[in-house]
């Protein structure tokens, strides 16, 4: 039997390399087994500031208009509080608004929040002359306040009227959400919260109110609640005819 | 009056005119400063009507800038002597109008202090960014064109420079029309027809501006425009006005054919308030039918005063047309949920209102002041009054 054969120094080293191989193999297997867990843990707890956003993730929201109560404005108030704006004059910023829609054919009404739809192919990014409007790798559409020249072409291009222009000097800003007179802005999907592992303020507020109409999550992760619901329920992309593949989906309209 | 006395008066008049235009420019700059320090809240623009009166002025001047160059193109590219004599003035007006229009556009930005950003950061997918390049190139090409017309050493290149400028101006106006044509979500825009429509609008506005400036210069110098030249130019103007009318009809007929566009067409053509009035009275009656009737009239058409009056009406009609296109197009609400009635605190589903403010108007006027000031000074320094020494040219060459 080979087991009884005297081991030469050569065969000893061969054995040890085999053991090493098995050891590495086991470590690799263990790594593979727990990697998704680690990834999920990472995503759930945000990412390090020096780490770039990843296209492995696509952040999105699913809004159930059946659960969204007419007259409830909690998501709008929470967004204003989080991002530092208020007011509903024609010149005031509104990153999110409640829209009441009524089907003219059958009289059915729905109430739903409308905000930046974080398109995969955002028209605002296409038209922006300086590249200030951009889409992050994880699907969040943002405005770089340093290179926005305030031409407002993105506002002309957005099919959702999701963008606002800052018409006057601002006071008492949230340091997490820099805003500035003369620049265009829109829902950031509370990127500052998401990067720390949280979720948008509107989604939190909706849950706190007990409506749970706004579900936030990773559309790229087949195991996420949002992906499962998008895969099984009839959901709608607003102005789906434009083929923009939006990150915000609606249910019940 | 002897020639010295005339020169003295003329010099005084020149300085008075330059000072007046300088004042208009200063007032415009003051208005822009006021808008920048206080923010756009002091204008009539809102988050619903994001482009207002300054855009109407700016787009008019930019479109007219490329159109006014046509006079030079007809001379250089198509070899018509009557127009060749006017080529330097035409090229100068093109530069002046573009400078005026771009200044207004730039000063209406939320952050005009970031002009350098616009010149150094380019998103090449954006038609706006492409326009920045086309506008800059237009200045360079037309300046080179003027050089080839003025310097005998490079005169041989004039035809090539003229041809390049002609191609470039077509690209420029295509891109200007496409600023609107590429807006897929808005019912007023999102149409390929806007690009050629803007080109033909530029032909019409540009020639009208040229005729007004030329009439003024002839009157200033106590000259009378040759009737044959007047006839040719007014015939061309009438053709352009007719072509704009044709495109307007095609644009609206196309919309009327699409059921989803009916509400928008009803808004512009029937119950859009100021926009409906501006369309029918401003664009169609004042800007199209009355000048067409005057230009084609057997006696009025050859009267220099009535041709000048027609050109002024066409300019007014042009402003009305751009007001309807730019502001009317935004006033009609976006259809975010087609087939549904929409209401919200952000004025979804509602007709948006726009009340232009004085600073916006003064900024626009300042842009016109810039264009006229550049023209006034340059014409005097460079002697760009058209020289009609073509009487030796055979009659056959004097075709339209």
XYZ file of C-alpha atoms in Angstrom:
653
model
C 0.000 0.000 0.000
C 1.252 3.330 -0.805
C 0.494 4.378 2.797
C 3.233 2.082 4.054
C 5.832 3.204 1.644
C 8.613 5.142 3.179
C 8.286 8.734 2.411
C 11.178 10.408 0.721
C 11.657 14.173 1.321
C 10.178 14.719 -2.127
C 6.987 12.849 -1.416
C 6.699 14.701 1.889
C 6.692 18.022 0.154
C 4.182 16.691 -2.370
C 1.933 15.690 0.493
C 2.200 19.020 2.170
C 1.337 20.841 -1.047
C -1.674 18.550 -1.411
C -2.756 19.377 2.100
C -2.253 23.043 1.306
C -4.364 22.645 -1.806
C -7.134 20.975 0.154
C -6.880 23.675 2.775
C -7.138 26.461 0.170
C -9.915 24.600 -1.559
C -11.885 24.336 1.650
C -11.319 28.017 2.368
C -12.436 28.899 -1.139
C -15.552 26.748 -0.787
C -16.343 28.348 2.541
C -15.742 31.754 0.965
C -18.093 30.962 -1.893
C -20.712 29.740 0.544
C -20.689 32.806 2.758
C -19.857 35.432 0.086
C -23.478 36.214 -0.786
C -24.153 36.661 2.910
C -21.198 39.008 3.220
C -22.331 40.883 0.136
C -25.808 41.257 1.567
C -24.324 42.335 4.873
C -22.213 44.869 3.045
C -25.136 46.211 1.108
C -27.310 46.371 4.154
C -24.661 48.280 6.038
C -23.646 50.632 3.259
C -20.255 50.812 1.719
C -17.032 52.439 2.707
C -16.751 56.083 1.558
C -13.770 55.285 -0.662
C -15.607 52.438 -2.376
C -17.347 53.327 -5.643
C -21.017 52.567 -6.254
C -21.417 49.237 -7.989
C -23.498 48.313 -11.005
C -24.176 44.976 -9.341
C -26.856 46.868 -7.453
C -29.764 48.742 -8.939
C -31.666 50.673 -6.356
C -35.339 51.066 -6.959
C -38.728 51.459 -5.365
C -42.054 49.772 -5.746
C -45.027 51.939 -4.878
C -48.333 50.272 -4.132
C -50.996 52.825 -4.935
C -53.558 50.548 -3.242
C -51.858 51.211 0.077
C -51.130 54.873 -0.573
C -53.787 56.870 1.229
C -55.426 59.893 -0.377
C -54.687 62.909 1.762
C -51.666 61.329 3.447
C -48.646 63.487 2.789
C -46.137 61.852 5.118
C -43.649 60.899 2.395
C -43.636 64.472 1.068
C -43.162 65.985 4.538
C -40.399 63.511 5.375
C -38.597 64.292 2.112
C -38.829 68.030 2.760
C -37.523 67.603 6.291
C -34.699 65.318 5.198
C -33.585 67.392 2.243
C -34.387 70.835 3.545
C -37.192 72.249 1.458
C -40.793 73.223 1.915
C -43.469 75.284 0.239
C -45.645 74.778 -2.765
C -45.335 78.008 -4.710
C -44.667 77.635 -8.417
C -41.016 78.491 -7.784
C -40.532 76.101 -4.848
C -38.680 72.827 -5.218
C -40.749 69.684 -4.905
C -38.654 66.554 -5.115
C -41.657 64.405 -4.372
C -45.349 65.203 -4.644
C -48.594 63.375 -4.175
C -50.467 63.035 -7.449
C -54.153 62.203 -7.552
C -55.098 60.501 -10.783
C -58.526 59.629 -12.065
C -59.182 57.296 -14.951
C -61.518 59.224 -17.239
C -62.995 56.031 -18.679
C -64.082 54.296 -15.478
C -63.783 57.019 -12.850
C -61.308 54.998 -10.765
C -59.009 57.162 -8.629
C -55.526 56.557 -7.310
C -53.209 58.470 -5.064
C -49.478 58.047 -5.425
C -46.192 59.777 -4.821
C -44.287 60.955 -7.906
C -40.596 61.716 -7.918
C -37.503 61.142 -10.038
C -38.007 57.722 -11.554
C -34.262 57.026 -11.702
C -34.383 55.841 -15.306
C -31.864 53.461 -16.770
C -31.824 55.714 -19.841
C -32.486 59.113 -18.293
C -33.380 61.890 -20.782
C -32.046 64.454 -18.295
C -28.600 62.866 -18.492
C -28.734 62.732 -22.288
C -29.520 66.425 -22.682
C -27.285 67.875 -19.953
C -24.587 69.877 -21.779
C -21.926 69.654 -19.070
C -22.543 66.165 -17.743
C -23.799 67.543 -14.424
C -26.807 65.226 -14.660
C -25.457 61.748 -14.274
C -26.436 58.231 -13.350
C -24.491 56.420 -10.698
C -23.446 52.839 -11.295
C -26.130 51.702 -8.869
C -28.857 53.416 -10.912
C -29.345 56.560 -8.836
C -29.724 59.647 -11.050
C -28.117 62.717 -9.527
C -27.050 66.279 -10.311
C -23.438 67.289 -9.720
C -23.975 70.681 -8.103
C -20.449 71.736 -8.988
C -20.901 71.620 -12.739
C -24.625 72.352 -13.108
C -24.831 75.682 -14.960
C -28.577 76.045 -14.405
C -29.603 75.836 -18.079
C -32.725 73.857 -17.102
C -32.663 71.731 -20.250
C -33.019 68.644 -18.055
C -36.282 70.076 -16.705
C -37.535 70.408 -20.264
C -36.506 66.834 -21.001
C -37.798 65.019 -17.919
C -41.066 63.222 -18.727
C -42.020 63.148 -15.036
C -41.580 66.808 -14.120
C -39.320 65.479 -11.423
C -36.774 68.270 -11.403
C -36.841 71.622 -9.681
C -34.754 74.718 -10.107
C -33.580 76.621 -7.033
C -35.058 80.065 -7.627
C -33.663 81.880 -4.595
C -31.067 81.871 -1.835
C -31.455 78.981 0.610
C -31.090 78.966 4.383
C -30.604 76.207 6.975
C -29.489 73.458 4.666
C -28.884 69.907 5.666
C -25.088 69.384 5.352
C -25.752 65.931 3.896
C -27.785 67.435 1.073
C -26.016 70.442 -0.423
C -28.328 72.588 -2.558
C -27.711 75.901 -4.231
C -29.433 78.833 -5.912
C -29.272 78.627 -9.678
C -28.887 74.850 -9.870
C -31.320 72.120 -10.760
C -32.124 69.386 -8.278
C -34.309 66.341 -7.835
C -34.918 63.311 -5.660
C -31.562 61.698 -4.853
C -33.232 58.549 -3.570
C -31.739 59.811 -0.285
C -28.367 58.691 -1.539
C -26.719 59.863 1.684
C -28.895 57.456 3.652
C -28.606 54.623 1.153
C -24.810 54.832 1.171
C -24.915 54.386 4.934
C -27.141 51.362 4.645
C -30.435 53.140 5.194
C -33.382 53.733 2.916
C -35.034 56.885 1.555
C -36.844 59.083 4.057
C -40.137 58.757 2.154
C -40.067 54.963 2.458
C -39.328 55.209 6.197
C -42.129 57.721 6.704
C -44.605 55.577 4.806
C -43.729 52.567 6.970
C -43.936 54.670 10.136
C -47.436 55.753 9.126
C -48.324 52.078 8.782
C -49.094 52.268 5.062
C -46.032 50.434 3.748
C -46.837 51.655 0.273
C -43.186 52.367 -0.631
C -40.841 49.407 -0.861
C -37.182 50.221 -1.389
C -34.595 47.694 -2.489
C -32.179 46.258 -5.015
C -33.839 45.406 -8.296
C -30.768 43.424 -9.338
C -30.942 41.034 -6.417
C -33.403 38.264 -7.271
C -33.847 37.492 -3.571
C -34.805 41.014 -2.566
C -38.415 41.654 -1.653
C -38.745 44.283 -4.384
C -37.417 41.929 -7.085
C -39.732 39.146 -5.991
C -42.734 41.440 -6.105
C -41.753 42.974 -9.429
C -41.348 39.427 -10.789
C -44.707 38.173 -9.565
C -47.077 41.148 -9.496
C -48.378 43.327 -12.290
C -46.318 46.472 -11.943
C -46.243 49.553 -14.113
C -43.524 51.818 -15.367
C -44.978 55.305 -15.742
C -44.654 56.388 -19.382
C -43.353 52.914 -20.116
C -43.915 53.740 -23.790
C -40.778 55.881 -23.652
C -38.651 52.807 -22.941
C -36.629 54.429 -20.179
C -36.643 51.390 -17.866
C -37.342 53.312 -14.706
C -36.152 52.330 -11.239
C -39.417 53.375 -9.583
C -42.289 51.003 -10.309
C -45.961 51.275 -9.444
C -48.474 48.662 -8.472
C -52.237 49.013 -8.681
C -52.553 51.684 -11.354
C -25.302 121.354 -47.138
C -21.619 120.864 -47.807
C -19.967 117.532 -47.213
C -18.067 118.670 -44.104
C -21.228 119.848 -42.388
C -22.923 116.553 -43.281
C -19.994 114.560 -41.876
C -20.111 116.527 -38.637
C -23.819 115.862 -38.180
C -23.367 112.264 -39.195
C -20.575 111.813 -36.663
C -22.668 113.290 -33.889
C -25.574 111.070 -34.870
C -23.296 108.042 -34.801
C -22.083 108.788 -31.293
C -25.635 109.484 -30.127
C -26.811 106.162 -31.560
C -23.854 104.275 -30.092
C -24.496 105.876 -26.697
C -28.183 105.008 -26.842
C -27.443 101.392 -27.739
C -24.753 101.288 -25.060
C -27.375 102.377 -22.542
C -29.731 99.614 -23.690
C -26.890 97.111 -23.246
C -26.101 98.464 -19.785
C -29.737 98.235 -18.729
C -29.794 94.638 -19.994
C -26.660 93.795 -18.024
C -28.166 95.455 -14.959
C -31.289 93.319 -15.342
C -29.148 90.188 -15.615
C -27.239 91.187 -12.488
C -30.499 91.722 -10.639
C -31.735 88.285 -11.758
C -28.496 86.629 -10.730
C -28.268 88.187 -7.279
C -31.911 87.635 -6.380
C -32.346 84.377 -8.214
C -34.934 83.542 -10.846
C -37.654 84.136 -8.280
C -37.759 87.758 -9.524
C -38.627 86.579 -13.038
C -41.868 85.113 -14.316
C -40.186 81.747 -14.745
C -41.162 78.890 -12.446
C -40.610 75.179 -12.113
C -43.408 74.802 -14.673
C -42.326 77.411 -17.226
C -38.578 76.926 -16.998
C -37.634 78.841 -20.133
C -39.166 82.277 -20.450
C -38.877 85.530 -22.347
C -35.047 85.579 -22.433
C -35.181 82.330 -24.404
C -37.636 83.845 -26.871
C -35.223 86.727 -27.493
C -32.151 84.487 -27.527
C -33.612 81.872 -29.871
C -34.914 84.590 -32.192
C -31.479 86.178 -32.437
C -29.635 82.864 -32.830
C -32.045 81.674 -35.517
C -31.958 85.060 -37.272
C -28.140 85.059 -37.044
C -27.854 81.960 -39.166
C -30.579 83.199 -41.497
C -29.102 86.629 -42.075
C -25.989 84.924 -43.408
C -28.091 83.652 -46.287
C -27.651 86.940 -48.073
C -23.898 86.323 -48.155
C -24.388 82.665 -49.081
C -26.568 83.550 -52.059
C -23.803 85.901 -53.160
C -20.790 83.672 -52.575
C -22.165 80.185 -52.972
C -24.697 80.852 -55.698
C -22.786 83.745 -57.311
C -25.491 86.415 -57.360
C -23.829 89.864 -57.619
C -26.659 91.767 -55.910
C -26.201 89.636 -52.828
C -22.409 89.569 -53.093
C -22.366 93.330 -52.524
C -24.242 92.696 -49.307
C -22.187 89.740 -48.121
C -19.937 91.647 -45.677
C -22.931 93.287 -43.980
C -24.736 89.953 -43.904
C -21.770 88.190 -42.268
C -21.325 91.014 -39.782
C -25.000 90.879 -38.800
C -24.702 87.117 -38.367
C -21.891 87.538 -35.847
C -23.615 90.453 -34.097
C -26.955 88.661 -33.737
C -25.330 85.472 -32.525
C -23.320 87.437 -29.956
C -26.502 89.158 -28.752
C -28.484 85.916 -28.593
C -25.796 83.939 -26.824
C -25.241 86.709 -24.279
C -28.919 86.589 -23.349
C -28.886 82.814 -23.189
C -25.768 82.815 -21.034
C -26.991 85.530 -18.669
C -30.261 83.682 -18.144
C -28.431 80.618 -16.816
C -28.908 79.850 -13.152
C -25.138 80.055 -12.813
C -23.819 82.421 -15.516
C -20.592 82.580 -13.498
C -19.971 78.994 -14.579
C -19.598 79.828 -18.269
C -16.112 78.326 -18.129
C -17.677 75.031 -16.988
C -19.911 75.052 -20.055
C -16.844 75.614 -22.228
C -14.743 72.885 -20.619
C -17.189 70.097 -19.739
C -18.917 68.496 -22.675
C -21.487 65.764 -22.755
C -21.359 64.949 -26.446
C -24.713 63.223 -26.359
C -26.289 66.570 -25.534
C -27.489 68.680 -28.435
C -26.875 71.679 -26.173
C -23.184 70.810 -25.896
C -23.069 70.337 -29.654
C -24.600 73.776 -30.018
C -21.833 75.314 -27.911
C -19.344 73.922 -30.437
C -21.471 74.954 -33.429
C -21.900 78.513 -32.117
C -18.184 78.917 -31.425
C -17.339 77.460 -34.826
C -19.851 79.777 -36.483
C -18.064 82.824 -35.063
C -14.732 81.517 -36.319
C -15.923 80.526 -39.797
C -17.878 83.726 -40.384
C -14.952 85.819 -39.125
C -12.688 83.993 -41.583
C -15.303 84.553 -44.280
C -15.308 88.299 -43.601
C -11.520 88.251 -43.772
C -11.588 86.585 -47.201
C -14.003 89.243 -48.385
C -11.911 92.150 -47.105
C -8.336 91.092 -47.773
C -7.484 90.900 -51.456
C -4.641 88.432 -50.732
C -7.091 85.771 -49.549
C -10.043 86.738 -51.714
C -9.621 83.515 -53.676
C -10.751 81.581 -50.628
C -13.937 83.583 -50.257
C -16.101 81.094 -52.118
C -14.812 78.191 -49.995
C -15.237 80.149 -46.776
C -18.745 81.126 -47.884
C -19.580 77.531 -48.704
C -18.271 76.298 -45.338
C -20.253 78.991 -43.547
C -23.375 77.963 -45.478
C -23.025 74.290 -44.512
C -22.155 75.253 -40.935
C -25.189 77.502 -40.590
C -27.476 74.701 -41.797
C -25.996 72.423 -39.135
C -26.342 75.143 -36.530
C -30.025 75.784 -37.163
C -30.710 72.055 -37.383
C -29.176 71.748 -33.931
C -31.146 74.730 -32.616
C -34.395 73.178 -33.839
C -33.312 69.858 -32.393
C -33.007 71.397 -28.910
C -36.781 71.221 -29.004
C -37.157 68.324 -31.416
C -35.338 65.967 -29.066
C -37.686 66.560 -26.124
C -39.590 63.296 -26.346
C -41.925 63.845 -23.438
C -43.409 67.191 -24.432
C -46.286 67.243 -26.854
C -45.315 70.541 -28.439
C -41.900 69.244 -29.399
C -40.634 65.706 -29.996
C -40.793 66.104 -33.752
C -38.179 65.882 -36.483
C -40.022 68.583 -38.412
C -38.751 71.205 -35.964
C -35.225 71.049 -37.406
C -36.134 71.993 -41.005
C -38.825 74.324 -39.685
C -36.226 76.247 -37.697
C -34.035 76.455 -40.803
C -36.822 77.992 -42.857
C -37.741 80.268 -39.934
C -34.129 81.429 -39.922
C -34.310 82.236 -43.654
C -37.374 84.375 -43.052
C -36.348 86.151 -39.833
C -32.785 86.633 -41.063
C -33.767 88.264 -44.327
C -36.351 90.440 -42.565
C -33.678 91.651 -40.116
C -31.307 92.274 -43.012
C -33.861 94.363 -44.895
C -34.601 96.448 -41.781
C -30.913 97.124 -41.094
C -30.220 97.811 -44.751
C -33.145 100.259 -45.005
C -31.893 102.055 -41.925
C -28.361 102.294 -43.311
C -29.563 103.598 -46.672
C -31.731 106.205 -44.980
C -28.832 107.161 -42.698
C -26.565 107.756 -45.670
C -29.257 109.442 -47.740
C -29.178 106.652 -50.321
C -32.051 105.057 -52.185
C -32.131 101.338 -52.726
C -32.346 100.343 -56.365
C -35.869 99.163 -57.167
C -34.585 96.050 -58.912
C -32.700 95.006 -55.784
C -35.679 95.778 -53.571
C -37.908 93.664 -55.794
C -35.540 90.713 -55.685
C -35.156 90.828 -51.959
C -38.847 91.225 -51.209
C -39.709 88.347 -53.543
C -37.250 86.167 -51.710
C -38.662 87.309 -48.370
C -42.201 86.492 -49.500
C -41.034 83.023 -50.562
C -39.485 82.420 -47.140
C -42.569 83.673 -45.286
C -44.678 81.352 -47.427
C -42.353 78.459 -46.628
C -42.615 79.103 -42.868
C -46.394 79.178 -43.282
C -46.245 75.845 -45.089
C -44.178 74.256 -42.313
C -46.535 75.662 -39.691
C -49.480 74.067 -41.470
C -47.689 70.714 -41.804
C -46.699 70.798 -38.113
C -50.255 71.384 -36.925
C -51.872 69.069 -39.483
C -49.542 66.251 -38.396
C -50.540 66.846 -34.789
C -54.212 66.941 -35.710
C -53.854 63.548 -37.338
C -52.647 61.977 -34.067
C -55.498 61.548 -31.581
C -53.119 61.839 -28.644
C -52.175 65.355 -29.782
C -55.724 66.721 -30.090
C -55.809 68.282 -26.649
C -52.554 70.073 -27.305
C -53.750 71.353 -30.671
C -57.039 72.488 -29.142
C -54.981 74.423 -26.597
C -52.818 76.228 -29.141
C -55.435 76.745 -31.849
C -58.635 77.285 -29.876
C -58.628 77.816 -26.148
C -55.084 78.593 -25.078
C -55.776 82.251 -24.209
C -52.695 84.366 -24.880
C -51.061 81.578 -26.882
C -54.043 81.175 -29.194
C -54.166 84.951 -29.677
C -50.446 85.136 -30.353
C -50.715 82.269 -32.808
C -53.604 83.631 -34.882
C -53.082 87.364 -34.517
C -49.308 87.492 -33.971
C -47.879 84.692 -36.055
C -50.524 84.129 -38.723
C -52.071 87.583 -39.295
C -49.283 90.029 -38.414
C -46.321 87.787 -39.154
C -47.583 85.957 -42.234
C -50.739 87.038 -44.061
C -50.420 90.844 -43.873
C -46.735 90.943 -44.886
C -47.360 88.365 -47.612
C -50.202 90.463 -49.025
C -48.055 93.593 -48.877
C -44.972 92.000 -50.403
C -46.933 90.444 -53.249
C -49.029 93.553 -53.876
C -48.149 95.111 -57.260
C -47.567 98.622 -55.896
C -46.929 98.140 -52.175
C -44.443 95.385 -52.970
C -42.078 97.780 -54.700
C -42.409 100.586 -52.194
C -39.345 100.538 -49.959
C -41.324 101.804 -46.949
C -43.948 99.103 -47.193
C -41.272 96.435 -47.698
C -39.574 97.740 -44.550
C -42.917 97.675 -42.736
C -43.517 94.078 -43.900
C -40.077 93.059 -42.644
C -40.852 94.613 -39.258
C -44.158 92.715 -39.141
C -42.350 89.472 -39.981
C -39.953 90.083 -37.079
C -42.883 90.723 -34.726
C -44.595 87.583 -36.039
C -41.358 85.673 -35.459
C -41.320 86.701 -31.817
C -44.963 85.651 -31.513
C -44.188 82.310 -33.145
C -41.277 81.603 -30.810
C -43.329 82.680 -27.804
C -46.002 80.158 -28.774
C -43.457 77.419 -29.470
C -41.260 77.949 -26.408
C -43.669 79.144 -23.724
C -46.917 77.753 -25.113
C -45.179 74.381 -25.449
C -44.362 74.412 -21.741
C -47.697 75.871 -20.625
C -49.481 72.753 -21.829
C -49.048 70.184 -19.041
C -47.009 67.038 -19.434
C -49.094 63.949 -19.896
C -47.506 61.775 -17.235
C -50.467 59.424 -16.979
C -52.017 59.407 -20.455
C -55.781 59.044 -20.347
C -55.955 60.082 -16.698
C -56.918 63.311 -15.039
C -54.007 64.469 -12.864
C -53.867 66.902 -9.947
C -51.105 67.709 -7.485
C -49.452 70.474 -5.509
C -46.891 70.667 -8.329
C -49.560 71.753 -10.815
C -49.746 68.432 -12.654
C -52.458 68.372 -15.269
C -52.977 72.139 -15.061
C -52.258 74.762 -17.695
C -49.191 76.628 -16.471
C -49.219 80.393 -16.347
C -46.391 82.702 -17.156
C -46.178 86.409 -16.484
C -42.976 87.782 -17.972
C -41.232 90.229 -15.682
C -39.519 93.503 -16.560
C -35.945 92.245 -15.892
C -36.450 89.391 -18.350
C -37.691 91.780 -21.010
C -34.831 94.192 -20.376
C -32.308 91.370 -20.587
C -33.743 90.346 -23.966
C -33.705 93.941 -25.144
C -30.100 94.229 -23.961
C -29.237 91.333 -26.277
C -30.750 93.190 -29.222
C -28.769 96.230 -28.053
C -25.547 94.196 -28.192
C -26.300 93.015 -31.720
C -27.099 96.534 -32.933
C -24.159 98.130 -31.119
C -21.707 95.674 -32.703
C -23.307 96.327 -36.094
C -23.296 100.107 -35.718
C -19.638 100.285 -34.698
C -18.404 97.685 -37.166
C -20.280 99.167 -40.117
C -18.675 102.525 -39.427
C -15.163 101.184 -38.919
C -15.216 98.605 -41.702
C -17.405 100.541 -44.195
C -19.857 97.714 -44.704
C -22.510 99.742 -46.514
C -23.472 97.670 -49.562
C -21.790 99.012 -52.687
C -24.045 98.486 -55.649
C -21.509 98.915 -58.418
C -23.087 96.134 -60.435
C -24.558 98.228 -63.224
C -21.902 96.916 -65.535
C -23.101 93.383 -64.818
C -25.320 91.977 -67.505
C -29.048 92.027 -66.821
C -29.102 88.231 -67.049
C -26.998 87.949 -63.914
C -29.583 89.891 -61.957
C -31.861 86.994 -61.209
C -33.327 86.207 -57.831
